[in-house]
Coordinates of C-alpha atoms in Angstrom, one line a residue:
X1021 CA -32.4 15.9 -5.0
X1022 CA -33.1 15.3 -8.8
X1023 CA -31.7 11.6 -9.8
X1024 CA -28.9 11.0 -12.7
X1025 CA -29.4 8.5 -15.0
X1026 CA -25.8 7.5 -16.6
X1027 CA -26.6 5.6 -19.8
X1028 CA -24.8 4.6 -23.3
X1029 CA -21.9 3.2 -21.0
X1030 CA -20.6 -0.7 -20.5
X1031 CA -20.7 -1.0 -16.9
X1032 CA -18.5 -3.6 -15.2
X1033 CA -20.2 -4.1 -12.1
X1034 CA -17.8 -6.6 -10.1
X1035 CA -20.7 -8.6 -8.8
X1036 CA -19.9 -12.2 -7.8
X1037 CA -21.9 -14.9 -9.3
X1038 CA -25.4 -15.0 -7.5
X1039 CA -25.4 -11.0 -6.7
X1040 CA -26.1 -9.8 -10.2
X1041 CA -24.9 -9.7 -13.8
X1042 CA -21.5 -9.2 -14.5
X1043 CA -22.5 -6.3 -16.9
X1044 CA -24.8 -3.4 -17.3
X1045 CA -25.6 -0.6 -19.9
X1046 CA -27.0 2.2 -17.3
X1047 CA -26.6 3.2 -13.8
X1048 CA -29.5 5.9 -11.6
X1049 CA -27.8 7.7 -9.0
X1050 CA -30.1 8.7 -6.5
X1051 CA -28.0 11.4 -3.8
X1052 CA -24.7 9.6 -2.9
X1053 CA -26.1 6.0 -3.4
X1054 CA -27.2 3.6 -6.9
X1055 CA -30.9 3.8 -6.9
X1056 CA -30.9 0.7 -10.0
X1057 CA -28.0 -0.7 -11.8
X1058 CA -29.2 -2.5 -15.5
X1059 CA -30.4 -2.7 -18.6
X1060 CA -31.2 0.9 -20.1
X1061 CA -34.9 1.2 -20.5
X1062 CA -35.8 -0.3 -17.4
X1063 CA -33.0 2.8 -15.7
X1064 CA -34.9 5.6 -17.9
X1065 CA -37.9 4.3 -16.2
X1066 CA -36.6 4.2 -12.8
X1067 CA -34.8 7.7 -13.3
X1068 CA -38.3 9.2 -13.9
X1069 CA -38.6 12.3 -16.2
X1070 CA -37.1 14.7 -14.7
X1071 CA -33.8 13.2 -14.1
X1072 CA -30.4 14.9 -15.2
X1073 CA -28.7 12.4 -18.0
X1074 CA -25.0 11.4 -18.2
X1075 CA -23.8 9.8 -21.1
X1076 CA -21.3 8.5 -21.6
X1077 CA -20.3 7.6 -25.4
X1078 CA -20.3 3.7 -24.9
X1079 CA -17.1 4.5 -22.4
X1080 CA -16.1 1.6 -19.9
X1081 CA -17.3 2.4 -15.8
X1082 CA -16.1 0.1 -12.9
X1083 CA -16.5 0.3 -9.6
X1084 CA -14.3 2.7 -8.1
X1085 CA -10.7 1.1 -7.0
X1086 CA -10.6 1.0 -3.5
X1087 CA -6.4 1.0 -2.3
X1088 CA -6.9 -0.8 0.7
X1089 CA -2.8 -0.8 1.9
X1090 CA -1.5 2.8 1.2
X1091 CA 0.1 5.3 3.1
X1092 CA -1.4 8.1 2.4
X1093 CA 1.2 11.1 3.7
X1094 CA 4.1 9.6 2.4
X1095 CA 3.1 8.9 -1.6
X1096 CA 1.9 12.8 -1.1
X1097 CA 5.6 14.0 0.3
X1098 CA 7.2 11.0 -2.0
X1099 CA 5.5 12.8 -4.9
X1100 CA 6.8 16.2 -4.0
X1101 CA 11.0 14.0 -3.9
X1102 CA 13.2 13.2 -6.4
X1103 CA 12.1 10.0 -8.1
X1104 CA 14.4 7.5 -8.9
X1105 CA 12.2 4.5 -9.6
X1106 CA 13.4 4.2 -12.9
X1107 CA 16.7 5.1 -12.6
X1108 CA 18.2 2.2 -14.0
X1109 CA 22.2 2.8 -12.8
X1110 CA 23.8 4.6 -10.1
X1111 CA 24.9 7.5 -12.9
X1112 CA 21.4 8.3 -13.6
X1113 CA 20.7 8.3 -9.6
X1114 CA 23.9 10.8 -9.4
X1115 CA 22.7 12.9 -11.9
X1116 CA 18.8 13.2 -10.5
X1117 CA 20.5 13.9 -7.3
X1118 CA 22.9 16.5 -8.6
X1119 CA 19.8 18.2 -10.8
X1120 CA 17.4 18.3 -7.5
X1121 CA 20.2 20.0 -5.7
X1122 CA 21.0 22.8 -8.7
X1123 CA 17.1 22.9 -9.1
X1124 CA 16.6 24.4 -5.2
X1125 CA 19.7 25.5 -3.9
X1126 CA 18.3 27.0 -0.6
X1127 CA 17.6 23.7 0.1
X1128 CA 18.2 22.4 3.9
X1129 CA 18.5 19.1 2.7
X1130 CA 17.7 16.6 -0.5
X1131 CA 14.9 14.2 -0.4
X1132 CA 14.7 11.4 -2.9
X1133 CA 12.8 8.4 -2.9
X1134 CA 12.2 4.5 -4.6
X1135 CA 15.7 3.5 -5.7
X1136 CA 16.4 0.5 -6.8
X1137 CA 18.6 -2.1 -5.1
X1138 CA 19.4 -3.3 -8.7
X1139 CA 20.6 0.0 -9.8
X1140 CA 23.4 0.5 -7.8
X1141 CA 26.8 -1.9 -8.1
X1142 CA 26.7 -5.1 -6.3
X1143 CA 23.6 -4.2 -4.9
X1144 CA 25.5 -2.2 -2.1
X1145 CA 24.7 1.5 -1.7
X1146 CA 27.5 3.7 -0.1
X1147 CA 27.6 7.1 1.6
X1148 CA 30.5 7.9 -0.6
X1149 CA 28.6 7.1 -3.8
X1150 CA 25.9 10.5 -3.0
X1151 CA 28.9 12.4 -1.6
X1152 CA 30.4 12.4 -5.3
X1153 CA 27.5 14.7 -6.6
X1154 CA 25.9 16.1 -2.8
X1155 CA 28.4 17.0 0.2
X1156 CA 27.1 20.0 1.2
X1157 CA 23.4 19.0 2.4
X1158 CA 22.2 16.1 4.0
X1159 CA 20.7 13.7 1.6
X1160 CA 18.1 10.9 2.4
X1161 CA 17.1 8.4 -0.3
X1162 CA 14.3 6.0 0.6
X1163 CA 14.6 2.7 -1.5
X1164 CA 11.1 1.5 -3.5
X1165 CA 10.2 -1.1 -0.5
X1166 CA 10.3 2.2 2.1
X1167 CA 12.2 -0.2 4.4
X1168 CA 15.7 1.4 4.1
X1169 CA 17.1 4.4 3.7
X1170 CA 20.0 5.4 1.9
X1171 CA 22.2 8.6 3.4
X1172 CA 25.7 10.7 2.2
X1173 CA 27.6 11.2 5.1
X1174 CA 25.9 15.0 6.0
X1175 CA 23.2 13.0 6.7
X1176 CA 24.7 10.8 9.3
X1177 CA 25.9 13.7 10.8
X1178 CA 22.8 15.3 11.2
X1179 CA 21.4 12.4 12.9
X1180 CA 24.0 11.9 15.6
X1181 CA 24.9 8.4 13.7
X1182 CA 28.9 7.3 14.4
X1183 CA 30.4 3.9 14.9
X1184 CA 29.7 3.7 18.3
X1185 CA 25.5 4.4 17.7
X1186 CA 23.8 0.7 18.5
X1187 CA 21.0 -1.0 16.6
X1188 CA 17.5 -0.7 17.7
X1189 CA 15.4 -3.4 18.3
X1190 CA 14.2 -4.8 14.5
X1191 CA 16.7 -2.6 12.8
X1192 CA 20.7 -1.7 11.5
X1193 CA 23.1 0.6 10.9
X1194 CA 24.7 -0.9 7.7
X1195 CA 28.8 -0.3 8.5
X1196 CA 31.3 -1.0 6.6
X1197 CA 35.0 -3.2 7.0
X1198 CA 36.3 -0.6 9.9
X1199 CA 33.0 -0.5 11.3
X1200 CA 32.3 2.7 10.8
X1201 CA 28.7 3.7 9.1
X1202 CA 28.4 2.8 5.5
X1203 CA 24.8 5.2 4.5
X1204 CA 22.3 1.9 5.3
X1205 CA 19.8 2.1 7.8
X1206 CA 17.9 -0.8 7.3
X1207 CA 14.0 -1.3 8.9
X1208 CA 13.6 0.2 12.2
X1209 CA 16.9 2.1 11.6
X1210 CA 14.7 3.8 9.2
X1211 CA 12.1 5.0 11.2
X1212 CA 13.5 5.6 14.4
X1213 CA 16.3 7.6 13.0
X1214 CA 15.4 9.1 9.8
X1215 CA 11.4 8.9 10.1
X1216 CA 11.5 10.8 13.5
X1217 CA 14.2 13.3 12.5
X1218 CA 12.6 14.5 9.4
X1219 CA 9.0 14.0 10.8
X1220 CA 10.5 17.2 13.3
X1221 CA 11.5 19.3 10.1
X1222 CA 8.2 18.9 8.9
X1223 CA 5.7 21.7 9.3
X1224 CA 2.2 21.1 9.4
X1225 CA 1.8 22.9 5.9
X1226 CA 4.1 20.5 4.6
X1227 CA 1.7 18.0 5.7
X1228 CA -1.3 18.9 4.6
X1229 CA 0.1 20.2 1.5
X1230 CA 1.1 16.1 1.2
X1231 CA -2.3 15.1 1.8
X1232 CA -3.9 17.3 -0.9
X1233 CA -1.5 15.8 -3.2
X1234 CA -2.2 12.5 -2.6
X1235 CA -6.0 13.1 -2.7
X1236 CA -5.7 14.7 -6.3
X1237 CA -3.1 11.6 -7.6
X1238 CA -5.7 9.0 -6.0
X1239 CA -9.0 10.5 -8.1
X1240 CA -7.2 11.2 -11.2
X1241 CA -6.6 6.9 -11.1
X1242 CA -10.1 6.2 -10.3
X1243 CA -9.6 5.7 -6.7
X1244 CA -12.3 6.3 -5.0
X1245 CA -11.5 5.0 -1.4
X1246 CA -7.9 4.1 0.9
X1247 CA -7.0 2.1 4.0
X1248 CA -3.9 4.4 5.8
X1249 CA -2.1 1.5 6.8
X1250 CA 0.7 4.1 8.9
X1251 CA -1.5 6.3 10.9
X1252 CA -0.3 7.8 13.8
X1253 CA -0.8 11.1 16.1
X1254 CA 1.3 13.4 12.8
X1255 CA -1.3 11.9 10.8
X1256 CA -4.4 12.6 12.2
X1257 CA -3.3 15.9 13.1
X1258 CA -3.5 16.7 9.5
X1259 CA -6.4 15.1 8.4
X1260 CA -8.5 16.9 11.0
X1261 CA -7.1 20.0 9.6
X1262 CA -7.6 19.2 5.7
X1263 CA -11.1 18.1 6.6
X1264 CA -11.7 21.0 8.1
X1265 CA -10.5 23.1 5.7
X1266 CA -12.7 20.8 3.0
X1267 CA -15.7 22.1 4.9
X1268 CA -16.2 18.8 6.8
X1269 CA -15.7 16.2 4.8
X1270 CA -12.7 14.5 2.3
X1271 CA -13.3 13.8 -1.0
X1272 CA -13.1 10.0 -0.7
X1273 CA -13.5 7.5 1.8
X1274 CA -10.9 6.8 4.3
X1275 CA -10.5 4.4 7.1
X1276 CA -7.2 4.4 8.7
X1277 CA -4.9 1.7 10.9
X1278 CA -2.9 2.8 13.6
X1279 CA 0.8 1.7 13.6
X1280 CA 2.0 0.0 16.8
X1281 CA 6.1 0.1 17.2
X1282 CA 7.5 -2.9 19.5
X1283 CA 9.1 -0.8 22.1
X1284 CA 10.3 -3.9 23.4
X1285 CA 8.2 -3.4 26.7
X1286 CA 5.1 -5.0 26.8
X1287 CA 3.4 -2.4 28.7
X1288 CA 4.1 0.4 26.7
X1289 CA 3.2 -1.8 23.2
X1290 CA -0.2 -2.3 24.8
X1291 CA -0.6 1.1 25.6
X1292 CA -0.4 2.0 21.8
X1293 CA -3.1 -0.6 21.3
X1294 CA -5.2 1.4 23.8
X1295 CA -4.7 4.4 22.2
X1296 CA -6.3 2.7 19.0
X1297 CA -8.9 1.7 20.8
X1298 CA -10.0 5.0 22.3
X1299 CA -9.9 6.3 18.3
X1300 CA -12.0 3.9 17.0
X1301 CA -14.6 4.4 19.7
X1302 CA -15.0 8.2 18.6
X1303 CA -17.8 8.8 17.1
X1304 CA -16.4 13.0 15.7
X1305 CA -13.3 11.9 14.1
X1306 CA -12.8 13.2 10.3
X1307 CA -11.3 9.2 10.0
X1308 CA -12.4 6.2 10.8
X1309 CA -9.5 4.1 12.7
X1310 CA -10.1 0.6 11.7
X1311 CA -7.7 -1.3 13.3
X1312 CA -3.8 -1.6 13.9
X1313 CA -1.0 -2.5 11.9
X1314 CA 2.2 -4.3 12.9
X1315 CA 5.5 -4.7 10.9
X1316 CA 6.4 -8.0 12.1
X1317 CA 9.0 -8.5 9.3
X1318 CA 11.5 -6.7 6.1
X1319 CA 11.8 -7.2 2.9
X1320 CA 13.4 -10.1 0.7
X1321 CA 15.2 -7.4 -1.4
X1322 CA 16.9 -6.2 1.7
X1323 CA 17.4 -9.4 3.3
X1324 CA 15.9 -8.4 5.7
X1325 CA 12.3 -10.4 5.7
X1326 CA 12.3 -13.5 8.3
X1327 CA 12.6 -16.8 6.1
X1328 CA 12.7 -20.1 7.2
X1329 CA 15.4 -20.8 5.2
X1330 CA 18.7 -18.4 4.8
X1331 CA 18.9 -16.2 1.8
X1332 CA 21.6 -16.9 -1.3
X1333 CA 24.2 -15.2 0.7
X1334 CA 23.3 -17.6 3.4
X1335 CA 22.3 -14.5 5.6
X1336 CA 19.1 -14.3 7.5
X1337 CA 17.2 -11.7 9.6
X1338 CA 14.7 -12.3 13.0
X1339 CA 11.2 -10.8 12.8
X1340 CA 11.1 -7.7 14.2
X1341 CA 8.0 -8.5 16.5
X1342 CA 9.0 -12.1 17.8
X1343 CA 6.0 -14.0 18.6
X1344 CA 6.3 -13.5 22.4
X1345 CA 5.5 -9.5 21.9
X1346 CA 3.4 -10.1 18.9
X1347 CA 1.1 -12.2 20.7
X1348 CA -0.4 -10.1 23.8
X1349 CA -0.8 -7.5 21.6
X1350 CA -3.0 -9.4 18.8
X1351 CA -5.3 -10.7 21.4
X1352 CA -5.6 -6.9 23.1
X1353 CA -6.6 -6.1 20.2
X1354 CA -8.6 -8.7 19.0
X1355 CA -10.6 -8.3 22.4
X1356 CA -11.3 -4.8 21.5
X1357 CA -12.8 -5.5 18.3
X1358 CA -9.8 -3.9 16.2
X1359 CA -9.2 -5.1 13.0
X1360 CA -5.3 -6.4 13.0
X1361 CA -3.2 -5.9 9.8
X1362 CA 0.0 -7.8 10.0
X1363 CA 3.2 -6.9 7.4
X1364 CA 4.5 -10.4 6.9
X1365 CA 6.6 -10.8 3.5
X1366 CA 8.8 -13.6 4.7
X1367 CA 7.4 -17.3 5.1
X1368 CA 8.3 -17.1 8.9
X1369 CA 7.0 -14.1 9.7
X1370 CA 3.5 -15.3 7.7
X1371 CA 3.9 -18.6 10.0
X1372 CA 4.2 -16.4 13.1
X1373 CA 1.7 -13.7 12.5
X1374 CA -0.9 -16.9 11.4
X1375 CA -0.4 -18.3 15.2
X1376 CA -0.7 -14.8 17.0
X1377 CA -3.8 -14.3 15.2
X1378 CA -5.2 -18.2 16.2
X1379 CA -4.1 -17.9 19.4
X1380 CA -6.3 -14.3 19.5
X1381 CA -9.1 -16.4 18.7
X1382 CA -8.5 -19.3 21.9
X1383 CA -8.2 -16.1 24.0
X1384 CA -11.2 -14.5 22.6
X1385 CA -13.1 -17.0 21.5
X1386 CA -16.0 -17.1 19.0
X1387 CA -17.1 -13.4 17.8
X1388 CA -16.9 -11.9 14.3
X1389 CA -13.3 -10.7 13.1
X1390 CA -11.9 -10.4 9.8
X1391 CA -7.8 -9.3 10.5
X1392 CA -5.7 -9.3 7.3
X1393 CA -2.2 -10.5 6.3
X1394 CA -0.4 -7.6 4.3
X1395 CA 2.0 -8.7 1.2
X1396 CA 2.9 -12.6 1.7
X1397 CA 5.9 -12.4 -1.0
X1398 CA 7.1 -15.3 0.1
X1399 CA 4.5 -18.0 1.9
X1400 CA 5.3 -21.4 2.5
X1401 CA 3.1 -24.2 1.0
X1402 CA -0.2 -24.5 2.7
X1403 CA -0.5 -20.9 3.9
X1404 CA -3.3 -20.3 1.7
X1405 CA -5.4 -23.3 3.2
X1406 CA -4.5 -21.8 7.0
X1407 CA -5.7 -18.5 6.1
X1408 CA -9.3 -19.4 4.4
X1409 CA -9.7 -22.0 8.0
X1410 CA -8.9 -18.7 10.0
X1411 CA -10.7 -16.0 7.8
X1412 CA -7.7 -14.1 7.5
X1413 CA -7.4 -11.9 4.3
X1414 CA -4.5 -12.2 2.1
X1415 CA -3.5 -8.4 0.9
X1416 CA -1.6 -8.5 -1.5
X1417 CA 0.0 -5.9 -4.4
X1418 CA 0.1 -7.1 -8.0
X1419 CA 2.5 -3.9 -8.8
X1420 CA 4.7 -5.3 -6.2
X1421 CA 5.7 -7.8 -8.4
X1422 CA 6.7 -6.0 -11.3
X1423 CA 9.0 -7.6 -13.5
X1424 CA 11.3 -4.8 -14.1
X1425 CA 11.7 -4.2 -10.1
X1426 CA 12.1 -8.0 -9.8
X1427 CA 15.9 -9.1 -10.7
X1428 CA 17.2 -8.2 -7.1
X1429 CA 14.2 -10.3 -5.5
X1430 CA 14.9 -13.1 -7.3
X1431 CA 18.2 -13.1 -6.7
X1432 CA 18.0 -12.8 -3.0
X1433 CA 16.4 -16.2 -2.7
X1434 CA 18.2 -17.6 -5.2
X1435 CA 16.2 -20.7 -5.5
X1436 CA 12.6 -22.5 -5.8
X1437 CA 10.9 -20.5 -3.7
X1438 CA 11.2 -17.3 -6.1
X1439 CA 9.1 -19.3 -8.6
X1440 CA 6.1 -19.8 -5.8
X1441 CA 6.7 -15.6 -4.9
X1442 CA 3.3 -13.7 -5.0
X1443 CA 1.0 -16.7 -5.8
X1444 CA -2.5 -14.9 -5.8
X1445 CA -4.1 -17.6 -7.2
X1446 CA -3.2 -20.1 -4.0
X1447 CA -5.2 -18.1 -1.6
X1448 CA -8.2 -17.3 -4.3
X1449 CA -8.1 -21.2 -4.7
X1450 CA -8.0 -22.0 -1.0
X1451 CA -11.3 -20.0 -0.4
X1452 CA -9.2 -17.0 1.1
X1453 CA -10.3 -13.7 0.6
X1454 CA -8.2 -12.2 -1.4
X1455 CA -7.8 -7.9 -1.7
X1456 CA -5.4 -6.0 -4.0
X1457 CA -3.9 -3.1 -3.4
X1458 CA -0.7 -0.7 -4.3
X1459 CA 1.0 -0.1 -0.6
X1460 CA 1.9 3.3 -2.4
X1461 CA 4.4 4.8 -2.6
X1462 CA 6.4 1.5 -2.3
X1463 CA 4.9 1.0 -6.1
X1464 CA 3.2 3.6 -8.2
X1465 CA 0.0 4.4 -7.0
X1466 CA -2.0 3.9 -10.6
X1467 CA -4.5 1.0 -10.2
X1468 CA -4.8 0.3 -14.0
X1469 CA -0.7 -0.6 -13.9
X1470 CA -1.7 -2.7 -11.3
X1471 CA -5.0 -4.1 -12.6
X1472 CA -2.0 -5.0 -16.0
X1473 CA 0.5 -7.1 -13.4
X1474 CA -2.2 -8.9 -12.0
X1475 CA -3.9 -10.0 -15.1
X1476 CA -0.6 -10.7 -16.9
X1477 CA 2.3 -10.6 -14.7
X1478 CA 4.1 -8.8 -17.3
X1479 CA 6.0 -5.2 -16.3
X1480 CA 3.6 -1.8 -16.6
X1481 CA 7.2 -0.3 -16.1
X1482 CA 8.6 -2.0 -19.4
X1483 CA 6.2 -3.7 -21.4
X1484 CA 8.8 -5.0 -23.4
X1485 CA 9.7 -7.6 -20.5
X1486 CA 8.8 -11.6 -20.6
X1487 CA 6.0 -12.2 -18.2
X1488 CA 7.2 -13.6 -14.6
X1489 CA 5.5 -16.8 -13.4
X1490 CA 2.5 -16.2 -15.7
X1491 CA 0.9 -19.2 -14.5
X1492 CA -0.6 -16.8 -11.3
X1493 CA -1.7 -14.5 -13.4
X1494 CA -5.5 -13.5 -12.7
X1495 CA -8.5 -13.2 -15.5
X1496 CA -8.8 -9.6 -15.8
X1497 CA -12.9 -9.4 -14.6
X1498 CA -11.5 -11.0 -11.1
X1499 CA -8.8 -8.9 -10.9
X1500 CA -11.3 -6.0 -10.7
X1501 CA -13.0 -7.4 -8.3
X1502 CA -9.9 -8.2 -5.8
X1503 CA -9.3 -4.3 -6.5
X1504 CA -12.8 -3.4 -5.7
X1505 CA -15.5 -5.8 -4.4
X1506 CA -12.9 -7.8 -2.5
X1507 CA -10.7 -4.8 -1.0
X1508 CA -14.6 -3.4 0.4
X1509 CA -14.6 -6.2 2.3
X1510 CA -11.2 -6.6 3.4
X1511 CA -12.1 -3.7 5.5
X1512 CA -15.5 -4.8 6.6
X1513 CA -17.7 -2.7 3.7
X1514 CA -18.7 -5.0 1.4
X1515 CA -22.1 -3.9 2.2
X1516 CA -21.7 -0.5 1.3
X1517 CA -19.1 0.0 -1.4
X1518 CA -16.7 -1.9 -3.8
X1519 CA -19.8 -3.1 -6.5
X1520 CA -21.8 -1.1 -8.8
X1521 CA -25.4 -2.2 -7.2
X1522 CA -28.8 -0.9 -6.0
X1523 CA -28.1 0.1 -2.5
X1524 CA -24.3 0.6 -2.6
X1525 CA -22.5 3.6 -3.1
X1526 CA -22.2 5.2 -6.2
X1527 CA -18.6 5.5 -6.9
X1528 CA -17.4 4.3 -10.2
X1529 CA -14.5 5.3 -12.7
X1530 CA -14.8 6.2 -16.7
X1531 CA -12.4 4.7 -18.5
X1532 CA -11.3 6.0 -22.3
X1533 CA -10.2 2.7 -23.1
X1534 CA -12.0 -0.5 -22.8
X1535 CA -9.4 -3.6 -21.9
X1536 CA -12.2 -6.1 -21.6
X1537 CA -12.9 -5.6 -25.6
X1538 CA -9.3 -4.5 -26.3
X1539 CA -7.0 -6.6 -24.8
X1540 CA -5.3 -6.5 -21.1
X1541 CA -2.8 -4.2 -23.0
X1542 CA -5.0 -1.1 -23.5
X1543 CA -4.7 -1.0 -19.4
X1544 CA -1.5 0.6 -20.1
X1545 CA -3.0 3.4 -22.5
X1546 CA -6.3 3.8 -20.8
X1547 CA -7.2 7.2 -19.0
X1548 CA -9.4 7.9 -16.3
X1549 CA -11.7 10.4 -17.6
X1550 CA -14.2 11.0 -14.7
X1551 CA -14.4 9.6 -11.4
X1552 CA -17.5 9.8 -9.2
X1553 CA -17.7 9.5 -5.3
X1554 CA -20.7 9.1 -3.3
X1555 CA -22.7 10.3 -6.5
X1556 CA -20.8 13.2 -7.4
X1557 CA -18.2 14.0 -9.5
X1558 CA -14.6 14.2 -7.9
X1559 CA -12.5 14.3 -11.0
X1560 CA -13.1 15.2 -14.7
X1561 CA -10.1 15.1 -17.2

């Protein structure tokens, strides 16, 4: 194969100091790898002759994003819903709702997804409030955080739901003064009920159909690699048939953690780590399964997330892995060489999922591991320090933090600790490693939005917005690098992907805009124009 030389181009290459220069005017691609990576004459020469030539019209190429907490089957089905992100009150949620249900009449049921807590009165969502505009059909309503679902009354119907239904473990069925079901399901309410009911309506064409949709939104943003941090037997399912499909192969790189649910029984929550470990062993499988994820904890905008402290309305919520079932499993899978993902977004749940993972490591002992802490909202002081002693990686979403999706969070607290919430800079400081990522679709899946919040803390969703706690924002050169170099190694790859160097591979992004010359404000207007995986090109505005 004939080698490309990409030249006339300023080429971010996300190096850290004392593995390259920070910049580069040309690129050789030699098959799906970077053959040289510098200055342009000394590329011509090691292109040779008879190279085909790219250029690129002085545009701006990065390394490829790599979104190393995404879910990749629900931002393709939350894609295909109605969106209600920026539905600002609950008459614009109405009148989405009421439009979706005109717009496909036929319709079994009404999907929507990514409300806002803030948009709705008081904060408290009611059945009654989608029954105004949809009676007739069941309705579900994910919120942005994907940890609650909001229902109309068809819907508690459908799922067997009355007054009389208990909680399951982690979870609730919000009720209201006469206890009867308000149209909350909060957590594991979520998933056991809704997740699993709809998860049965789905066919396997709906499925795959998500998964092509996802892959498409992903390249057209650059991305050229994801971590699946919600895989399960659904999941691989359609992945083996999309690859197959594909001729073998997807169009980026995937690696994949499998979600464990605390059934409560010990036995049967290390039987799910044994099933992970059998997966990652095969040596034929279309994905890579990494490691395991756990939820341990909610949300803050739900109340839901374990604090140490009760929130404003003096409420609080237990984790939903205590540390007595968290633990056995950790180690299990810590002794199988599993890479162990932990959802903590409350500073007890952080506190908890820190000592499972140490006391992994008395069990275990000495051996290489690199297990991750997903989100850390909310961390109490010192965190940072605890995580860089223990290696654990702090993954964490800048588009999380969103000013314009921010007013309920705040509120929640409603003290201090909402001026310490999302404090990148702590762990960076502290020596931790630090990875960025969306968790789409909790958030919008673009990485430039989410390169903008990190390097400003202002809102990609409304510009107009004062920046929140600017004193954690990043410079925008290491925010690429969280997004890129930093998320490659979050999943063990800094040695193949994640930096724009001889030997690695050659996925990069073209940018139309250049925010390093322009100002961290062009990130807003910029377009990808080409993205490039494993040497070829994926996507081409």
């Amino acid at each position: 194969m004939s080698r490309t030389l990409v030249t006339n181009a300023r080429i971010f290459t996300a190096n850290r100091p004392g593995d390259g220069a920070d910049w580069a005017e040309a690129l050789v691609v030699d098959g799906e790898t970077l053959a040289y990576v510098g200055d342009a004459e000394s590329a011509a020469r090691a292109a040779g002759a008879d190279a085909e030539v790219l250029d690129l019209g002085g545009r701006l190429v990065m390394p490829g994003f790599l979104d190393v907490h995404t879910h990749l089957h629900m931002l393709g089905d939350a894609l295909g819903r109605v969106q209600l992100r920026d539905a600002g009150e609950l008459g614009e949620i109405q009148a989405r709702l009421r439009a979706g249900r005109d717009a496909d009449p036929e319709a079994a049921r009404l999907l929507g997804v990514s409300w806002l807590f803030d948009a709705v009165p008081g904060g408290a969502p009611t059945r009654q409030m989608i029954d105004e505009v949809v009676a007739d059909v069941p309705v579900y309503l994910d919120a942005n955080d994907l940890h609650s679902t909001w229902v109309n009354t068809a819907a508690l119907a459908e799922l067997g739901i009355t007054r009389d239904t208990p909680d399951p473990i982690g979870g609730r069925i919000g009720r209201d003064a006469d206890g009867e079901p308000d149209g909350m399901l909060y957590e594991t309410a979520t998933q056991y009920f809704v997740w699993r009911f709809l998860a049965e309506q789905t066919t396997d064409a709906d499925r795959d159909a998500a998964v092509e949709r996802a892959l498409d939104a992903y390249l057209a943003a650059g991305v050229t690699g994801a971590a699946d941090m919600a895989f399960g037997e659904h999941e691989l399912a359609s992945i083996e048939r999309v690859v197959a499909r594909r001729g073998g192969e997807l169009p980026f790189h995937l690696v994949a953690y499998w979600l464990i649910d605390n059934t409560g029984d010990d036995a049967q929550n290390l039987a799910q780590v044994a099933r992970a470990t059998e997966l990652a062993q095969r040596t034929d499988a279309p994905v890579r399964v990494v490691g395991i994820k756990l939820i341990t904890d909610g949300v803050i905008d739900a109340c839901t997330a374990a604090m140490k402290e009760p929130y404003a309305d003096g409420s609080n919520e237990e984790p939903i892995w205590p540390y007595a079932r968290m633990a056995p499993v950790v180690a299990a899978a810590d002794a199988a060489g599993l890479q162990i993902a932990l959802h903590a977004i409350g500073d007890l749940a952080s506190e908890s999922a820190l000592d499972a993972l140490e006391h992994a490591a008395e069990v275990n002992g000495d051996r290489p591991r690199r297990h991750r802490i997903e989100h850390l909202e909310y961390a109490a002081p010192g965190t940072a320090e605890r995580m860089a002693r223990l290696g654990v990686t702090a993954s964490m979403q800048p588009v999380h933090c969103d000013p314009a999706v921010m007013d309920n969070w705040i509120a929640q607290l409603g003290d201090a600790r909402a001026d310490r919430g999302f404090a990148w800079s702590e762990y960076r400081d502290a020596g931790a490693l630090l990875a960025f990522s969306t968790d789409a679709p909790t958030a919008p899946h673009e990485a430039l939005a989410n390169l903008y919040i990190a390097a400003t803390r202002r809102s990609a969703l409304d510009p107009s917005l004062e920046a929140l706690t600017p004193q954690y924002a990043l410079p925008l050169g290491e925010a690429v690098g969280h997004a890129t170099r930093d998320a490659a190694a979050s999943i063990r790859e800094e040695h193949v992907r994640g930096r724009l160097a001889e030997g690695l591979a050659a996925d990069f992004a073209v940018l139309d805009a250049d925010p390093f010359a322009e100002g961290d404000a062009a990130l807003l207007r910029a377009r990808v124009i080409r993205t490039v995986v494993a040497g070829r090109t994926a996507y081409e505005a």
